[in-house]
Amino acid sequence: MTTLTRSELPPQSWPVDATARMNRMYRYQRHIYDATRRYYLLGRDRLINELRPAAGETVLEVGCGTGRNLIQAASRYREARFYGFDVSTEMLTSAISGVARAGLSGSVKVAHGDATAFTGQAVFGQKLAFDHVMISYSLSMIPDWTAVIDRAIASLAPGGKLHIVDFGDQRGLPKTARTLLRRWLTLFDVTPRDDLEDVLIHAATRNGAGLRFDRPFRGYAQYAVLTMPGRPPAA
Ligand SMILES: C[S@@+](CC[C@H](N)C(=O)[O-])C[C@H]1O[C@@H](n2cnc3c(N)ncnc32)[C@H](O)[C@@H]1O
């Protein structure tokens, strides 16, 4: 038997460290995740409302966690096809049983993958370009979050949309509330990405894409939709 050293492993091999880190975080948390996060992961329902995939379109969630967003979206948009992946196998266990319980195994596929280095082919074994990619409260937990944005944009079909919601800089909140909130978030390994808007402006400019960005709930959250240019009309 040949044993490969870590440096010899191909780049799409298992993201062992990230998986172990997120599994430590969510091994027990996943059981109370949906019940507790509904009070403070604000803006997720708006994202689902605004998704509105057309019949036959594909929607990917990067860092799908327990599958809560995929299940809600797939229950609502019955004609679309949904994909989600997460680096935590603990979270995926919850996602898999949630999807099955909701009777959505026919329209939602979940898999293991690393957001910083994914392709549709590597994660789902299919050459896929997505009409919508959603990233909900995951960028703030991923150290190389700008790579995730690059990968997400690269995986969009022409005219596809990248929908992002995450913690904001809380600019409209009193200073004490902001300080306490930031401290509390570090307990969960969460770092709000204060330069998300700048990074998205650059990405939109590079790709000739449109960008909508706002900071709802007095800056508690930040919300963005980046729209890629469509396919040029046939001559
Ligand atoms: C706060 S949870 C958000 C889950 C879900 N998107 C939601 O809105 O409820 C963040 C998720 O990102 C996942 N995650 C962290 N690092 C990741 C990575 N490198 N690749 C994929 N998923 C990752 C975590 O395992 C976790 O499930």
CSV table of C-alpha atoms and ligand atoms in Angstrom, one decimal:
chain,number,residue,atom,x,y,z
A,1,MET,CA,0.0,0.0,0.0
A,2,THR,CA,1.3,3.5,-0.9
A,3,THR,CA,0.7,6.2,1.6
A,4,LEU,CA,0.8,9.8,0.2
A,5,THR,CA,2.2,12.6,2.3
A,6,ARG,CA,0.0,15.6,2.7
A,7,SER,CA,1.9,17.6,0.2
A,8,GLU,CA,1.5,14.9,-2.4
A,9,LEU,CA,-2.3,14.8,-2.1
A,10,PRO,CA,-4.2,16.3,-5.0
A,11,PRO,CA,-5.7,19.8,-4.3
A,12,GLN,CA,-9.3,18.5,-4.2
A,13,SER,CA,-8.6,15.9,-1.5
A,14,TRP,CA,-10.4,16.1,1.9
A,15,PRO,CA,-10.0,19.4,3.7
A,16,VAL,CA,-9.1,17.6,6.9
A,17,ASP,CA,-8.3,20.6,9.1
A,18,ALA,CA,-11.3,22.7,8.2
A,19,THR,CA,-13.6,19.7,8.6
A,20,ALA,CA,-12.2,18.9,12.0
A,21,ARG,CA,-12.4,22.6,13.1
A,22,MET,CA,-16.1,22.9,12.0
A,23,ASN,CA,-17.0,19.5,13.4
A,24,ARG,CA,-15.7,20.6,16.8
A,25,MET,CA,-17.8,23.7,16.6
A,26,TYR,CA,-21.0,21.9,15.5
A,27,ARG,CA,-20.9,18.4,17.0
A,28,TYR,CA,-23.4,19.3,19.7
A,29,GLN,CA,-24.5,22.8,18.4
A,30,ARG,CA,-26.1,21.3,15.4
A,31,HIS,CA,-28.9,19.8,17.5
A,32,ILE,CA,-30.0,23.3,18.7
A,33,TYR,CA,-28.8,25.2,15.7
A,34,ASP,CA,-32.0,25.9,13.8
A,35,ALA,CA,-34.0,26.7,17.0
A,36,THR,CA,-31.4,29.2,18.2
A,37,ARG,CA,-30.1,30.8,15.0
A,38,ARG,CA,-33.5,31.9,13.9
A,39,TYR,CA,-33.2,34.8,16.3
A,40,TYR,CA,-29.9,36.1,15.2
A,41,LEU,CA,-29.0,35.0,11.6
A,42,LEU,CA,-31.1,37.9,10.3
A,43,GLY,CA,-31.9,38.4,6.6
A,44,ARG,CA,-31.9,34.7,5.6
A,45,ASP,CA,-35.6,34.8,4.8
A,46,ARG,CA,-35.2,37.9,2.7
A,47,LEU,CA,-32.6,36.1,0.7
A,48,ILE,CA,-34.9,33.1,0.1
A,49,ASN,CA,-37.8,35.5,-0.8
A,50,GLU,CA,-35.6,37.2,-3.4
A,51,LEU,CA,-34.1,34.1,-4.8
A,52,ARG,CA,-37.1,33.3,-7.1
A,53,PRO,CA,-35.4,30.7,-9.4
A,54,ALA,CA,-37.2,30.0,-12.6
A,55,ALA,CA,-38.4,26.5,-13.4
A,56,GLY,CA,-35.4,24.2,-14.1
A,57,GLU,CA,-32.9,26.6,-12.7
A,58,THR,CA,-30.1,25.5,-10.3
A,59,VAL,CA,-29.4,26.9,-6.9
A,60,LEU,CA,-26.3,26.2,-4.8
A,61,GLU,CA,-25.8,27.0,-1.2
A,62,VAL,CA,-22.1,27.2,-0.1
A,63,GLY,CA,-21.8,26.3,3.5
A,64,CYS,CA,-25.3,24.9,3.8
A,65,GLY,CA,-25.0,23.9,7.5
A,66,THR,CA,-28.1,22.0,8.7
A,67,GLY,CA,-29.8,22.6,5.3
A,68,ARG,CA,-32.3,25.0,6.7
A,69,ASN,CA,-32.2,27.5,3.8
A,70,LEU,CA,-32.1,24.7,1.2
A,71,ILE,CA,-35.2,23.1,2.7
A,72,GLN,CA,-37.2,26.3,3.0
A,73,ALA,CA,-36.2,27.4,-0.6
A,74,ALA,CA,-36.9,24.0,-2.1
A,75,SER,CA,-40.2,23.7,-0.4
A,76,ARG,CA,-41.2,27.0,-1.9
A,77,TYR,CA,-39.6,26.9,-5.4
A,78,ARG,CA,-40.7,23.4,-6.4
A,79,GLU,CA,-39.6,23.6,-10.0
A,80,ALA,CA,-35.9,24.4,-9.3
A,81,ARG,CA,-33.0,22.1,-8.4
A,82,PHE,CA,-31.0,22.6,-5.3
A,83,TYR,CA,-27.5,21.8,-4.3
A,84,GLY,CA,-25.6,22.4,-1.1
A,85,PHE,CA,-22.3,21.6,0.4
A,86,ASP,CA,-20.5,22.1,3.7
A,87,VAL,CA,-17.1,21.3,5.1
A,88,SER,CA,-18.6,19.9,8.4
A,89,THR,CA,-19.7,16.3,8.2
A,90,GLU,CA,-21.6,16.9,11.5
A,91,MET,CA,-23.7,19.7,9.8
A,92,LEU,CA,-24.2,17.5,6.8
A,93,THR,CA,-25.6,14.7,8.9
A,94,SER,CA,-28.3,17.2,10.0
A,95,ALA,CA,-28.8,18.4,6.5
A,96,ILE,CA,-29.2,14.9,5.1
A,97,SER,CA,-31.9,13.9,7.6
A,98,GLY,CA,-33.6,17.3,7.3
A,99,VAL,CA,-33.9,17.0,3.5
A,100,ALA,CA,-35.2,13.4,3.8
A,101,ARG,CA,-37.7,14.3,6.5
A,102,ALA,CA,-39.0,17.2,4.3
A,103,GLY,CA,-39.5,14.7,1.5
A,104,LEU,CA,-37.1,16.8,-0.7
A,105,SER,CA,-34.5,14.2,-1.6
A,106,GLY,CA,-35.6,14.4,-5.3
A,107,SER,CA,-34.8,18.1,-5.6
A,108,VAL,CA,-32.0,18.8,-3.0
A,109,LYS,CA,-28.5,17.2,-3.2
A,110,VAL,CA,-26.0,17.8,-0.4
A,111,ALA,CA,-22.3,16.9,-0.4
A,112,HIS,CA,-19.1,17.4,1.4
A,113,GLY,CA,-16.8,20.2,0.1
A,114,ASP,CA,-14.5,23.1,0.9
A,115,ALA,CA,-15.8,26.5,-0.1
A,116,THR,CA,-12.4,27.9,-0.8
A,117,ALA,CA,-11.6,25.3,-3.5
A,118,PHE,CA,-14.8,23.9,-4.9
A,119,THR,CA,-16.1,23.2,-8.4
A,120,GLY,CA,-19.4,21.5,-9.3
A,121,GLN,CA,-17.5,18.7,-10.7
A,122,ALA,CA,-15.3,18.1,-7.6
A,123,VAL,CA,-18.2,18.3,-5.2
A,124,PHE,CA,-21.2,16.8,-7.0
A,125,GLY,CA,-19.4,14.8,-9.7
A,126,GLN,CA,-21.2,16.8,-12.4
A,127,LYS,CA,-20.1,19.7,-14.6
A,128,LEU,CA,-22.5,22.3,-13.2
A,129,ALA,CA,-22.9,26.0,-13.7
A,130,PHE,CA,-25.4,27.5,-11.2
A,131,ASP,CA,-28.1,30.1,-11.8
A,132,HIS,CA,-28.0,31.2,-8.2
A,133,VAL,CA,-25.4,30.7,-5.5
A,134,MET,CA,-26.2,31.7,-2.0
A,135,ILE,CA,-23.8,32.2,0.9
A,136,SER,CA,-25.5,32.8,4.2
A,137,TYR,CA,-23.5,33.5,7.3
A,138,SER,CA,-20.6,31.4,6.1
A,139,LEU,CA,-18.1,34.0,4.9
A,140,SER,CA,-17.7,35.3,8.4
A,141,MET,CA,-16.4,31.8,9.5
A,142,ILE,CA,-14.0,31.1,6.6
A,143,PRO,CA,-10.5,32.6,7.0
A,144,ASP,CA,-9.9,32.7,3.2
A,145,TRP,CA,-13.4,34.2,2.5
A,146,THR,CA,-12.3,36.1,-0.6
A,147,ALA,CA,-11.4,32.8,-2.3
A,148,VAL,CA,-14.9,31.7,-1.6
A,149,ILE,CA,-16.3,34.7,-3.5
A,150,ASP,CA,-14.0,34.0,-6.4
A,151,ARG,CA,-15.1,30.3,-6.5
A,152,ALA,CA,-18.7,31.2,-6.2
A,153,ILE,CA,-18.5,33.7,-9.1
A,154,ALA,CA,-16.6,31.2,-11.2
A,155,SER,CA,-19.4,28.7,-10.7
A,156,LEU,CA,-22.2,31.0,-11.9
A,157,ALA,CA,-23.9,30.5,-15.3
A,158,PRO,CA,-24.1,33.5,-17.6
A,159,GLY,CA,-26.7,35.9,-16.1
A,160,GLY,CA,-26.4,34.0,-12.8
A,161,LYS,CA,-26.7,35.6,-9.4
A,162,LEU,CA,-24.6,35.5,-6.2
A,163,HIS,CA,-26.7,36.2,-3.1
A,164,ILE,CA,-24.9,36.9,0.2
A,165,VAL,CA,-26.1,37.6,3.7
A,166,ASP,CA,-23.8,37.8,6.7
A,167,PHE,CA,-23.0,39.8,9.8
A,168,GLY,CA,-22.3,43.5,9.1
A,169,ASP,CA,-20.2,46.1,10.9
A,170,GLN,CA,-23.2,47.1,13.1
A,171,ARG,CA,-22.5,50.8,12.2
A,172,GLY,CA,-26.0,51.9,13.3
A,173,LEU,CA,-25.9,50.3,16.7
A,174,PRO,CA,-24.6,51.9,19.9
A,175,LYS,CA,-20.9,51.5,20.5
A,176,THR,CA,-21.3,49.3,23.6
A,177,ALA,CA,-23.7,47.0,21.8
A,178,ARG,CA,-21.3,46.7,18.9
A,179,THR,CA,-18.3,45.9,21.2
A,180,LEU,CA,-20.3,43.2,23.1
A,181,LEU,CA,-21.7,41.7,19.9
A,182,ARG,CA,-18.2,41.5,18.3
A,183,ARG,CA,-16.9,39.8,21.5
A,184,TRP,CA,-19.7,37.3,21.5
A,185,LEU,CA,-19.2,36.5,17.9
A,186,THR,CA,-15.5,35.6,18.4
A,187,LEU,CA,-16.7,32.8,20.8
A,188,PHE,CA,-18.2,31.2,17.7
A,189,ASP,CA,-15.2,31.8,15.5
A,190,VAL,CA,-17.1,34.5,13.6
A,191,THR,CA,-15.4,37.6,12.1
A,192,PRO,CA,-17.7,40.1,10.3
A,193,ARG,CA,-16.2,40.9,6.9
A,194,ASP,CA,-16.1,44.7,7.1
A,195,ASP,CA,-14.6,45.0,3.6
A,196,LEU,CA,-17.2,42.8,1.9
A,197,GLU,CA,-18.7,45.7,0.0
A,198,ASP,CA,-15.3,46.7,-1.4
A,199,VAL,CA,-14.4,43.2,-2.4
A,200,LEU,CA,-17.7,42.8,-4.2
A,201,ILE,CA,-17.3,46.1,-6.0
A,202,HIS,CA,-14.0,44.9,-7.3
A,203,ALA,CA,-15.3,41.5,-8.3
A,204,ALA,CA,-18.3,43.1,-10.0
A,205,THR,CA,-16.1,45.5,-11.9
A,206,ARG,CA,-13.7,42.7,-13.0
A,207,ASN,CA,-16.6,40.5,-14.2
A,208,GLY,CA,-18.8,43.2,-15.8
A,209,ALA,CA,-21.4,42.3,-13.2
A,210,GLY,CA,-24.2,44.3,-11.5
A,211,LEU,CA,-24.2,44.8,-7.7
A,212,ARG,CA,-26.8,45.6,-5.1
A,213,PHE,CA,-25.6,46.0,-1.6
A,214,ASP,CA,-27.2,47.2,1.6
A,215,ARG,CA,-26.8,47.0,5.4
A,216,PRO,CA,-30.2,46.0,6.9
A,217,PHE,CA,-31.0,46.0,10.7
A,218,ARG,CA,-28.9,49.1,11.4
A,219,GLY,CA,-25.8,47.4,9.9
A,220,TYR,CA,-26.3,44.2,12.0
A,221,ALA,CA,-26.3,42.4,8.7
A,222,GLN,CA,-25.0,43.0,5.2
A,223,TYR,CA,-26.8,41.8,2.1
A,224,ALA,CA,-25.6,41.7,-1.5
A,225,VAL,CA,-26.8,40.4,-4.9
A,226,LEU,CA,-24.2,40.3,-7.7
A,227,THR,CA,-25.6,39.6,-11.1
A,228,MET,CA,-23.3,38.3,-13.9
A,229,PRO,CA,-23.7,39.5,-17.4
A,230,GLY,CA,-26.0,37.4,-19.5
A,231,ARG,CA,-25.2,35.4,-22.6
A,232,PRO,CA,-24.9,37.7,-25.6
A,233,PRO,CA,-27.9,37.3,-28.0
A,234,ALA,CA,-27.2,35.0,-31.0
A,235,ALA,CA,-26.2,37.0,-34.1
B,1,LIG,C1,-23.0,29.9,10.6
B,1,LIG,S1,-23.1,28.5,9.6
B,1,LIG,C2,-24.3,28.9,8.3
B,1,LIG,C3,-25.1,27.8,7.8
B,1,LIG,C4,-26.2,28.1,6.9
B,1,LIG,N1,-25.7,28.7,5.7
B,1,LIG,C5,-27.3,29.0,7.5
B,1,LIG,O1,-27.5,30.1,7.0
B,1,LIG,O2,-27.9,28.5,8.4
B,1,LIG,C6,-21.6,28.4,8.7
B,1,LIG,C7,-21.4,27.2,8.0
B,1,LIG,O3,-20.2,27.3,7.2
B,1,LIG,C8,-19.6,26.0,7.2
B,1,LIG,N2,-18.2,26.2,6.7
B,1,LIG,C9,-17.2,26.7,7.4
B,1,LIG,N3,-16.0,26.7,6.7
B,1,LIG,C10,-16.3,26.1,5.5
B,1,LIG,C11,-15.6,25.8,4.4
B,1,LIG,N4,-14.3,26.0,4.3
B,1,LIG,N5,-16.2,25.2,3.3
B,1,LIG,C12,-17.6,24.9,3.4
B,1,LIG,N6,-18.3,25.2,4.5
B,1,LIG,C13,-17.7,25.8,5.5
B,1,LIG,C14,-19.7,25.5,8.6
B,1,LIG,O4,-19.5,24.2,8.7
B,1,LIG,C15,-21.2,25.9,8.9
B,1,LIG,O5,-22.1,24.9,8.5
